[in-house]
CSV table of C-alpha atoms in Angstrom, one decimal:
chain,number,residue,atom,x,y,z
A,1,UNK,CA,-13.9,-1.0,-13.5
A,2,UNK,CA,-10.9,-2.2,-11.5
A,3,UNK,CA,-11.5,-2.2,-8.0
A,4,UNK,CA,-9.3,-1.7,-4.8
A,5,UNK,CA,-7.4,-4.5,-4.0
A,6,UNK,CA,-7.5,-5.5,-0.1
A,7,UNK,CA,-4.8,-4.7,1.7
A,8,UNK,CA,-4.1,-6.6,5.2
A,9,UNK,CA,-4.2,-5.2,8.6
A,10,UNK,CA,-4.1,-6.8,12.5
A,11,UNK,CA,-7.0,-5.0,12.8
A,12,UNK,CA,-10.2,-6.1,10.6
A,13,UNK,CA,-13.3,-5.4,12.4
A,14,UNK,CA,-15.2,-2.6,10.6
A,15,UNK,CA,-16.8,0.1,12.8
A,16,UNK,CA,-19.8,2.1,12.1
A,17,UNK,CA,-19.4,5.8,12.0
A,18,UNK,CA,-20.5,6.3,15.1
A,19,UNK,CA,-18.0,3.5,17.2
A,20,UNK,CA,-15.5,4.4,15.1
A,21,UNK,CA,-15.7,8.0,16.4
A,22,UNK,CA,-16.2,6.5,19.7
A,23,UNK,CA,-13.4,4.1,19.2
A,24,UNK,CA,-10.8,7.1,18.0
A,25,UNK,CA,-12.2,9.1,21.0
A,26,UNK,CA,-11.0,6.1,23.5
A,27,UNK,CA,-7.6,6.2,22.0
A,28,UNK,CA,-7.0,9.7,21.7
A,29,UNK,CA,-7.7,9.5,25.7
A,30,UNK,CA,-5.8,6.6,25.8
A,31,UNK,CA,-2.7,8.7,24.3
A,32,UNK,CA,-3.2,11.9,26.1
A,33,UNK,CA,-3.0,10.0,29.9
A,34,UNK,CA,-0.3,7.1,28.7
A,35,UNK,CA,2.4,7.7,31.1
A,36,UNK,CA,5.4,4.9,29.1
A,37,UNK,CA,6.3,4.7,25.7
A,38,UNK,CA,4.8,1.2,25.1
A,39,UNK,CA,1.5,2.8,26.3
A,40,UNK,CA,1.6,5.6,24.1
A,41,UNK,CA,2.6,3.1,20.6
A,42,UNK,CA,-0.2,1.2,21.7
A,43,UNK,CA,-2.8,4.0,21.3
A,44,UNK,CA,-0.8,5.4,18.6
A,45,UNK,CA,-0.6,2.2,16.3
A,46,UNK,CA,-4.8,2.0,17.0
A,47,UNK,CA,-5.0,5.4,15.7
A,48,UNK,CA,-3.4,4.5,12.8
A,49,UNK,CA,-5.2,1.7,11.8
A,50,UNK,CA,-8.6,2.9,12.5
A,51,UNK,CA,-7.9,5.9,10.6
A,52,UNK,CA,-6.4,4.0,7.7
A,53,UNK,CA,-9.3,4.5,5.4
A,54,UNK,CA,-11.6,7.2,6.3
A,55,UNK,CA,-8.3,9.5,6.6
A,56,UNK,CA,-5.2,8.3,5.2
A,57,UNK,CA,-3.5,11.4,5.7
A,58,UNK,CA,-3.7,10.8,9.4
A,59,UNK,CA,-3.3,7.5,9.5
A,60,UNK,CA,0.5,8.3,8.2
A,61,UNK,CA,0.8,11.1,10.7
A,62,UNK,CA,0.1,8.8,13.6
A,63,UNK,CA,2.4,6.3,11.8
A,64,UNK,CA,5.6,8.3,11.6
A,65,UNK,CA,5.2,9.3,15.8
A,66,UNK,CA,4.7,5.4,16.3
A,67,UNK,CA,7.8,4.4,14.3
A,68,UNK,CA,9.9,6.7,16.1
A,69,UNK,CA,8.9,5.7,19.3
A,70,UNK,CA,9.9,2.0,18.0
A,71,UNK,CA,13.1,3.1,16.5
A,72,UNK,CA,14.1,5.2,19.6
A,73,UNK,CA,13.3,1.9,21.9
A,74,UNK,CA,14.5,-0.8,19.7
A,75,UNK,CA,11.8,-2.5,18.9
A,76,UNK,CA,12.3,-4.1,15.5
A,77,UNK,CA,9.1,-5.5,15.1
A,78,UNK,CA,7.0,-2.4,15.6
A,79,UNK,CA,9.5,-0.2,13.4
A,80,UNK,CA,8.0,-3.1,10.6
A,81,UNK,CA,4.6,-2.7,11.7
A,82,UNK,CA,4.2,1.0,11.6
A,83,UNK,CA,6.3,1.1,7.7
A,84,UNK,CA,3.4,-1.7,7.0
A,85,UNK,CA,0.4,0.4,8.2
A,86,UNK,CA,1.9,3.8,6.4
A,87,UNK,CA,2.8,2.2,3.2
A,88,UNK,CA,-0.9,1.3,3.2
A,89,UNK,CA,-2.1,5.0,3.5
A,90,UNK,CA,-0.2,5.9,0.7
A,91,UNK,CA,-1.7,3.3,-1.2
A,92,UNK,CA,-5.1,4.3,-0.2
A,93,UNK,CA,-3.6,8.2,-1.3
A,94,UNK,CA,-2.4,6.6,-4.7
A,95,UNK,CA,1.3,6.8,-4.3
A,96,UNK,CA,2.0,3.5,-5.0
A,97,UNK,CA,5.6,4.3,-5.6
A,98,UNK,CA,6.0,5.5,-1.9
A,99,UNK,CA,3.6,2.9,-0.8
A,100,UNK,CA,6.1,0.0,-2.3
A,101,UNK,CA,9.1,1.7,-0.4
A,102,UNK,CA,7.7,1.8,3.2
A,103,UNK,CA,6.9,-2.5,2.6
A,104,UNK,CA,9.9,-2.9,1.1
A,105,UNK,CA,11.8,-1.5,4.4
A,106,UNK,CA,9.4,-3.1,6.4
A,107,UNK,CA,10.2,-6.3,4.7
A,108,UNK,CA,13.6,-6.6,4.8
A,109,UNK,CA,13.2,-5.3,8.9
A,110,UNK,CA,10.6,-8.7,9.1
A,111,UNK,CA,13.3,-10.7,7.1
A,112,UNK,CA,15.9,-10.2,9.6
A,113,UNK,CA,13.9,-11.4,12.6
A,114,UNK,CA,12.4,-14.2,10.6
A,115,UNK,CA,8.9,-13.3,11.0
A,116,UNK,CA,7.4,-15.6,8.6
A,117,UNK,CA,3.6,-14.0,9.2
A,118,UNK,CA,4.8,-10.4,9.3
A,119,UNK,CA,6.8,-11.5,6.0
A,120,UNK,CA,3.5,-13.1,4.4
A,121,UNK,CA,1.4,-9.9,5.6
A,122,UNK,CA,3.6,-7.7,3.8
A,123,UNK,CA,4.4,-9.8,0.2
A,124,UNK,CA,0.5,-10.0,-0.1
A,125,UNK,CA,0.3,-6.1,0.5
A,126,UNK,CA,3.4,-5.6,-2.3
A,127,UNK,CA,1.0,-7.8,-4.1
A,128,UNK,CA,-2.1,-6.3,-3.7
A,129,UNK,CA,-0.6,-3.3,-4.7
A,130,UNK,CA,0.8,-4.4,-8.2
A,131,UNK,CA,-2.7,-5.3,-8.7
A,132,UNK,CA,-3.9,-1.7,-7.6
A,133,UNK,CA,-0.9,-0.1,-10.3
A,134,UNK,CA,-2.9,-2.9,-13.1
A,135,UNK,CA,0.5,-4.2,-13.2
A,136,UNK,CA,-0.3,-8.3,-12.8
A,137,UNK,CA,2.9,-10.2,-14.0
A,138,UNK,CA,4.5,-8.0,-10.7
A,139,UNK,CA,2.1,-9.0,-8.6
A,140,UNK,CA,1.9,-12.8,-8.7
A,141,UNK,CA,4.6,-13.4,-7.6
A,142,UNK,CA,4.8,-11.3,-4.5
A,143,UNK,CA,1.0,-13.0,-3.4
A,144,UNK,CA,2.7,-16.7,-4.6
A,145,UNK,CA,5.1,-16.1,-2.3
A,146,UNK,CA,3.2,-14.6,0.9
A,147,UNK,CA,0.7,-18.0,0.5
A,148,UNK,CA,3.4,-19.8,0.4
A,149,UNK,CA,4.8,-18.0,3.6
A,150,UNK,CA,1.6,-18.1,5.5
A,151,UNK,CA,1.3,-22.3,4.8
A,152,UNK,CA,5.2,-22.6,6.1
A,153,UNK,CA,3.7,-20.6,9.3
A,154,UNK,CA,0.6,-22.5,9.4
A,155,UNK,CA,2.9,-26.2,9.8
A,156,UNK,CA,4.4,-24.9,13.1
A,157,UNK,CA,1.6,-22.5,14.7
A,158,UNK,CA,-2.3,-23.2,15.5
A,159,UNK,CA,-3.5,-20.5,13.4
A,160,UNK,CA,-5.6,-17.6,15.2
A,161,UNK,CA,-8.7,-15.8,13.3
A,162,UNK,CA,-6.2,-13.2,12.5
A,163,UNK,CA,-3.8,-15.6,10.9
A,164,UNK,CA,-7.1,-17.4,8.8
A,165,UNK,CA,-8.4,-13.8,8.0
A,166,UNK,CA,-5.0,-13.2,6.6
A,167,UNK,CA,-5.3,-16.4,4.3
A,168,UNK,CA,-8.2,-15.1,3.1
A,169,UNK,CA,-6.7,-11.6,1.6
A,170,UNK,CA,-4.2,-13.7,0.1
A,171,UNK,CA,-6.7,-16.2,-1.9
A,172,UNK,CA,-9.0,-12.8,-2.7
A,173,UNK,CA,-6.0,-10.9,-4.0
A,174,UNK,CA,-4.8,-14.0,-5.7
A,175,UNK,CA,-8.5,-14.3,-7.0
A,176,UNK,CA,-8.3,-10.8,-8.2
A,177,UNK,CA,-5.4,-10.8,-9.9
A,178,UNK,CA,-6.2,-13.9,-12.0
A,179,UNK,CA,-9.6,-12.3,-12.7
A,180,UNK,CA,-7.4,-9.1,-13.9
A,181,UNK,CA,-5.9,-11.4,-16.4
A,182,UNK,CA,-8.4,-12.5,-17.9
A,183,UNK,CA,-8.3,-16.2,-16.6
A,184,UNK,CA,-11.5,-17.0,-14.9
A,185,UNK,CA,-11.3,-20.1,-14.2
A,186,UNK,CA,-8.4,-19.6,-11.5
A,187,UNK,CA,-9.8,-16.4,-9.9
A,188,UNK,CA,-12.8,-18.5,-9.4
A,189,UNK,CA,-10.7,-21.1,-7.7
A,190,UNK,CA,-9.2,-18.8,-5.2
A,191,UNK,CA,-12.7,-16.8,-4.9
A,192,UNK,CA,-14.7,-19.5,-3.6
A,193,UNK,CA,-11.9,-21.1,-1.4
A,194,UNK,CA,-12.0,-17.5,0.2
A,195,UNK,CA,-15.9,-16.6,0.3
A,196,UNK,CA,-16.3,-20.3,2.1
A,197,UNK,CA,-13.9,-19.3,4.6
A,198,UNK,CA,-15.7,-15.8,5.0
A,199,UNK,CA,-18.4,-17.3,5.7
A,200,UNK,CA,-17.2,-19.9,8.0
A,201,UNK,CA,-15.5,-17.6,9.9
A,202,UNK,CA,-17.9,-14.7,9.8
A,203,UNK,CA,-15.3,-12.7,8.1
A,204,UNK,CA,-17.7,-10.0,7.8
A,205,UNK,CA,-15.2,-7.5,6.2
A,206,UNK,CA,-14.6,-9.4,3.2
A,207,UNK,CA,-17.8,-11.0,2.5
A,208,UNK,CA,-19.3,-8.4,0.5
A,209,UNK,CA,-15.8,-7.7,-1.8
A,210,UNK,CA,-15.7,-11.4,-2.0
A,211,UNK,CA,-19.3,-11.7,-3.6
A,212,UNK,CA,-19.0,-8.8,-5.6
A,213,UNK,CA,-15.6,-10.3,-7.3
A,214,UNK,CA,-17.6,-13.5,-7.8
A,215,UNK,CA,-20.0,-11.8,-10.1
A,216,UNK,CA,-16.9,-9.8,-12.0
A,217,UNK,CA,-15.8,-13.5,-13.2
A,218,UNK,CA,-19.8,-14.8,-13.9
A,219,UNK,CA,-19.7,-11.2,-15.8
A,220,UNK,CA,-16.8,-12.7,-17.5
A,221,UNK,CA,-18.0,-16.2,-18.4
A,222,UNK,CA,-21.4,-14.2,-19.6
A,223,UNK,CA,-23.7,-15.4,-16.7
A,224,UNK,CA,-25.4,-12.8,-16.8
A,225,UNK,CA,-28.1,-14.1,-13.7
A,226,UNK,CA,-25.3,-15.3,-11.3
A,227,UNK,CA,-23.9,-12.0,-11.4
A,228,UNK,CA,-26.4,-9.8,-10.9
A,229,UNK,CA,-27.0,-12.3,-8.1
A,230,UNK,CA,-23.2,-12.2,-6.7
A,231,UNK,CA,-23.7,-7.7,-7.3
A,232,UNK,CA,-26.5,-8.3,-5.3
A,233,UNK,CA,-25.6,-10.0,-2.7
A,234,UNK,CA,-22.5,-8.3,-2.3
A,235,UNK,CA,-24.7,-4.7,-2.0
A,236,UNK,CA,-26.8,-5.9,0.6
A,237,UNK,CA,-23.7,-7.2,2.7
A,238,UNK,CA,-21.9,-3.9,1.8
A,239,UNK,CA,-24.8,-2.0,3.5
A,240,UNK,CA,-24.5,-4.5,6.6
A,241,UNK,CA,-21.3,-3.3,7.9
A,242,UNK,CA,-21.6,0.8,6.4
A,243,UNK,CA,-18.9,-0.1,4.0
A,244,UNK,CA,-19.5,2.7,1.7
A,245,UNK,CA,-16.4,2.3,-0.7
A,246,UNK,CA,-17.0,-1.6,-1.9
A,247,UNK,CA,-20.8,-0.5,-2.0
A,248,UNK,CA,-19.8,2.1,-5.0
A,249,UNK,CA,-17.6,-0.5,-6.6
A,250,UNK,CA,-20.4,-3.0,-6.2
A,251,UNK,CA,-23.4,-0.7,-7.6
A,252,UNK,CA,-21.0,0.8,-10.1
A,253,UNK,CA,-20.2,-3.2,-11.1
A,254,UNK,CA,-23.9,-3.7,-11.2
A,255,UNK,CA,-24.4,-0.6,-13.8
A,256,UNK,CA,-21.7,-2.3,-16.0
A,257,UNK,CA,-23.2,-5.3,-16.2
A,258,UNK,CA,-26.6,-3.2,-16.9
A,259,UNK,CA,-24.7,-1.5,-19.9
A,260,UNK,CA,-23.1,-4.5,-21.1
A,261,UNK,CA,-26.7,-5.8,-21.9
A,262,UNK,CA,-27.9,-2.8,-23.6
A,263,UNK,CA,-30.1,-2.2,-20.4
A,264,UNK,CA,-29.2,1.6,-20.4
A,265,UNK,CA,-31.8,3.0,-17.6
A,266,UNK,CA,-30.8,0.2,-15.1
A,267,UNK,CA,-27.0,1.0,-15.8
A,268,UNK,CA,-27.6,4.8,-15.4
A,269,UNK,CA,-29.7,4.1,-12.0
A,270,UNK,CA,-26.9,2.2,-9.9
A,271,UNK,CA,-23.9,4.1,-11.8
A,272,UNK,CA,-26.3,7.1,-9.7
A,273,UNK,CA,-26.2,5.0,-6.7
A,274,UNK,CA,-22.6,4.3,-6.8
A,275,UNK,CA,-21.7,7.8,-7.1
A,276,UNK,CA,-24.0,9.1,-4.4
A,277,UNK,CA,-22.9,6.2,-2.0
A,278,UNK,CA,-18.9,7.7,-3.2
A,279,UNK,CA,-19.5,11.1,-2.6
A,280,UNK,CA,-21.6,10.1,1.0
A,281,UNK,CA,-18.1,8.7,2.2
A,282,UNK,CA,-15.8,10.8,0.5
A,283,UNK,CA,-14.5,8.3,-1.6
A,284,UNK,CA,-12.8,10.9,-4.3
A,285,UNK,CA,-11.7,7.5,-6.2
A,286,UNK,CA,-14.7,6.0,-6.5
A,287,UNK,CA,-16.6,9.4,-7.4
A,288,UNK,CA,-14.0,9.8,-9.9
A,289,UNK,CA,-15.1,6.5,-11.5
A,290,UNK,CA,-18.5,6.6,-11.0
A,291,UNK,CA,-18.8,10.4,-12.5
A,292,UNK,CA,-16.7,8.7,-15.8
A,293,UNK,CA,-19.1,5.8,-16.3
A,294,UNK,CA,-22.0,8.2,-16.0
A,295,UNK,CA,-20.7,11.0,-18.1
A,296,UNK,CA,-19.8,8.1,-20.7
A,297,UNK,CA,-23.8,6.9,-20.7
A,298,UNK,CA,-25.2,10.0,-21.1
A,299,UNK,CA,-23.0,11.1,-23.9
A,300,UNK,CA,-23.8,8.0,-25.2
A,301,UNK,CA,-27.8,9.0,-24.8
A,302,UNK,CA,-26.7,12.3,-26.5
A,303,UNK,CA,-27.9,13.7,-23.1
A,304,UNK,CA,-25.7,16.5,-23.4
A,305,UNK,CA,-26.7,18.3,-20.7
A,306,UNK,CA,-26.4,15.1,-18.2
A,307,UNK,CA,-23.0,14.2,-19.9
A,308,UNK,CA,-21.9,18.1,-19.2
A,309,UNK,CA,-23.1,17.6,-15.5
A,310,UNK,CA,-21.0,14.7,-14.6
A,311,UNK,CA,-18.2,16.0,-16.5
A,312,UNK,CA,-17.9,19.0,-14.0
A,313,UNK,CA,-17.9,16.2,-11.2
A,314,UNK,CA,-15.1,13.9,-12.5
A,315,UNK,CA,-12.9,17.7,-12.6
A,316,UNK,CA,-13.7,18.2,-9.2
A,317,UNK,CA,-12.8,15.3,-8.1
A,318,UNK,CA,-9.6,15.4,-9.8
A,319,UNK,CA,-9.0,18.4,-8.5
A,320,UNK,CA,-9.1,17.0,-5.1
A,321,UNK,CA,-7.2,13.6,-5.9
A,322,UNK,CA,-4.6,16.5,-7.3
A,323,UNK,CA,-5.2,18.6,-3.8
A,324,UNK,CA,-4.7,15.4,-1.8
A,325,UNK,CA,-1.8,13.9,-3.9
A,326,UNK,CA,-0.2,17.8,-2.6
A,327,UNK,CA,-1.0,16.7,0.7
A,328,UNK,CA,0.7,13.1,0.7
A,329,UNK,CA,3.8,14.6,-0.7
A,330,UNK,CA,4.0,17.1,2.5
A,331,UNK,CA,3.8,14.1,4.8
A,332,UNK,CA,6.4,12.6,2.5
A,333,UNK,CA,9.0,14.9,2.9
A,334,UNK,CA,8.2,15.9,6.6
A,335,UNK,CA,8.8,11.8,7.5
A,336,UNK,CA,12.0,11.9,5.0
A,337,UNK,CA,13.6,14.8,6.4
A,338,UNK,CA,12.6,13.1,10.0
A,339,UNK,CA,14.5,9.9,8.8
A,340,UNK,CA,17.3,12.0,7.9
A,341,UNK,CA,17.8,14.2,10.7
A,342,UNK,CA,17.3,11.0,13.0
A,343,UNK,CA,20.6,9.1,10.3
A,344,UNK,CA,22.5,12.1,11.1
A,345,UNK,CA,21.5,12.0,14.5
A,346,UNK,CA,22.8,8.5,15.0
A,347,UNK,CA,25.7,9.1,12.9
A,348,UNK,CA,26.8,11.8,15.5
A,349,UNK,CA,25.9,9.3,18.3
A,350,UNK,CA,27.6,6.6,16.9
A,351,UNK,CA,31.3,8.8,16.0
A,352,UNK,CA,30.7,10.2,19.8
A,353,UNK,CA,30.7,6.5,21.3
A,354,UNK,CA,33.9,5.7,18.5
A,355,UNK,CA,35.7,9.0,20.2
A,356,UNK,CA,34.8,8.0,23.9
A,357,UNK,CA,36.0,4.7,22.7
A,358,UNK,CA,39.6,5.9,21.7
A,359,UNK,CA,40.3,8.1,24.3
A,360,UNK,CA,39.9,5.5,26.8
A,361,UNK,CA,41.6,3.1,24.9
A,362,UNK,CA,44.5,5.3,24.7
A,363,UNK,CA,43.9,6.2,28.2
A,364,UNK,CA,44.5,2.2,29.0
A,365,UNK,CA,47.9,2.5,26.8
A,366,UNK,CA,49.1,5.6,28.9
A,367,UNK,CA,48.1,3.6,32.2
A,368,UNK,CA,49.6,0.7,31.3
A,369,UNK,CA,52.7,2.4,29.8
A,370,UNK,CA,53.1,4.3,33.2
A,371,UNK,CA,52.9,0.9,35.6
A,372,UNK,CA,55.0,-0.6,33.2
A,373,UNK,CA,57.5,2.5,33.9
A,374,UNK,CA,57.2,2.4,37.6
A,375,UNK,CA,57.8,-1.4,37.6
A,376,UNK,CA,61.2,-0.9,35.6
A,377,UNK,CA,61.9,1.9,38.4
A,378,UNK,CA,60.9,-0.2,40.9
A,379,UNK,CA,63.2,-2.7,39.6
A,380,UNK,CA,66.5,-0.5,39.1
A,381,UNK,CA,66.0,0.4,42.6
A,382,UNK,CA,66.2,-2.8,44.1
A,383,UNK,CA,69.6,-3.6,42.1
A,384,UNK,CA,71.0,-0.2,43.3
A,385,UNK,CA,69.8,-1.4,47.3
């Protein structure tokens, strides 16, 4: 079961449902009343990040009225931050091809101002999203280079909680990625350099993930005890902060390692658990999964009518994945044609300014071509005099 590698944002404090609503309630007042444009990004960007899992599809709305307030005032960094935080909603949608267009165009945007943590953010998002697509050759590279980025950062700056909690994406993306590949002994590296640091910094967001990858590579090495124990531990932290998408991936892990010891009502029990916690949140992904695995042990039973049961729910939630994948190419196209109409917009602008531009540049020549006139008048008369 491949899980959902983490994707960095400036914002990593989890909310519970309920201060999360309360949270997006402040902001949406926040936007309604803001009287300047830096007031009204402000509220907008903390829209967009707060709604960047529980609704995606929002988070990218919010994110395209942000980025054109940055690109109509200029501000270069906050045109890179906005393509960062949308690039991520597509990735939580699925389309990593759009998702890997909005980082490349905020990377190239962080380039040119030589933001080297903006630049490391967004190489370890490119990353983490080659290891979404299962495409791992393509992602080293990209999370090589953003550790490489952040450490360049680090020699020059005291590093804030939000430039350490970045560090630790990096080494749990790394981690994941090795673990992808099969080579345990380097994911575990990178794992426990980032769970130490979670815990030393209370890095409460990443704790449970961290743990829960920790037992994927015991799994590997056929520890069968230090995993469940990792599994474990990573539910119980999971439950801590009401994170209810690594809780499926963490109870669905625990059913695999269940089945992978022939232990076929324990696997059955927390593949249930993982797919109630999924559907609980919405987590169509994660249902998806979870209705697979389960279907696959019951046929496996020759529980037909189980197997038939969890069937019908891994084609309902393909149906919506198809529904939302609809969706995300609406919001697509509605920011495309945006971009296009503001190009052309520009374009206009900018062939305006070269017109104004002419005119009074020939207006100069005719000025100056009339006082150099008079002065040859001027001149003539005197001789006649």
């Amino acid at each position: 079961m491949k899980k959902t590698a983490i994707l960095t944002l400036l914002l990593f404090t989890l909310f519970t449902a309920a201060a999360q609503k309360k949270h997006i309630d402040t902001l949406r007042v926040a936007l309604s009343k803001a009287k300047t444009d830096t007031m009204r990004y402000q509220a907008l960007i903390g829209l967009t990040v707060t709604y960047y899992l529980s609704n995606p599809d929002s988070t990218i709305i919010f994110g395209q009225q942000a980025y054109s307030l940055a690109k109509k005032n200029n501000w270069a960094s906050g045109q890179a931050k906005c393509l960062n935080d949308m690039a991520n909603a597509y990735g939580v949608l699925g389309d990593y091809v759009k998702s890997i267009q909005f980082y490349l165009k905020a990377l190239k945007i962080a380039g040119e101002l030589n933001d080297l943590f903006q630049m490391s953010l967004i190489n370890d998002n490119i990353g983490a999203t080659y290891v979404q697509e299962e495409d791992y050759k393509k992602a080293l590279p990209y999370l090589r280079l953003a550790q490489k980025q952040l450490n360049t950062f680090a020699l020059s700056h005291k590093l804030l909680l939000v430039h350490k909690h970045n560090r630790a994406v990096i080494y749990i993306n790394l981690g994941e990625c090795y673990m992808y590949m099969h080579r345990a002994d380097s994911a575990e590296y990178y794992l426990n350099i980032c769970y130490d640091d979670c815990k030393k910094l209370s890095l409460t967001d990443m704790i449970g993930a961290a743990q829960r990858d920790l037992g994927e590579v015991a799994t590997e090495k056929g520890n069968k005890a230090g995993a469940l124990q990792f599994f474990r531990q990573g539910v119980i932290n999971d439950k801590a902060v009401d994170d209810g998408e690594n809780l499926s991936i963490a109870l669905l892990s625990t059913a695999n390692l269940y089945h992978k010891y022939k232990q076929q009502d324990s696997a059955e029990y927390y593949a249930q658990k993982a797919l109630e916690a999924a559907a609980a949140g919405k987590y169509e992904q994660d249902v998806l999964n979870a209705g697979k695995v389960l279907y696959t042990f019951y046929d496996e039973d020759h529980n037909l009518l189980q197997a038939y049961k969890y069937y019908k729910i891994t084609t309902a939630a393909k149906d919506s994945l198809y529904s939302q994948d609809k969706v995300k190419q609406l919001l697509s196209l509605d920011f495309d044609e945006k971009q296009r109409l503001q190009e052309i917009e520009a374009a206009k602008t900018e062939n305006r300014n070269k017109v104004r531009f002419y005119v009074l540049l020939a207006g100069l020549a005719v000025l100056l071509l009339l006082v150099v006139i008079f002065w040859f008048v001027n001149k003539q008369r005197k001789k006649s005099i």
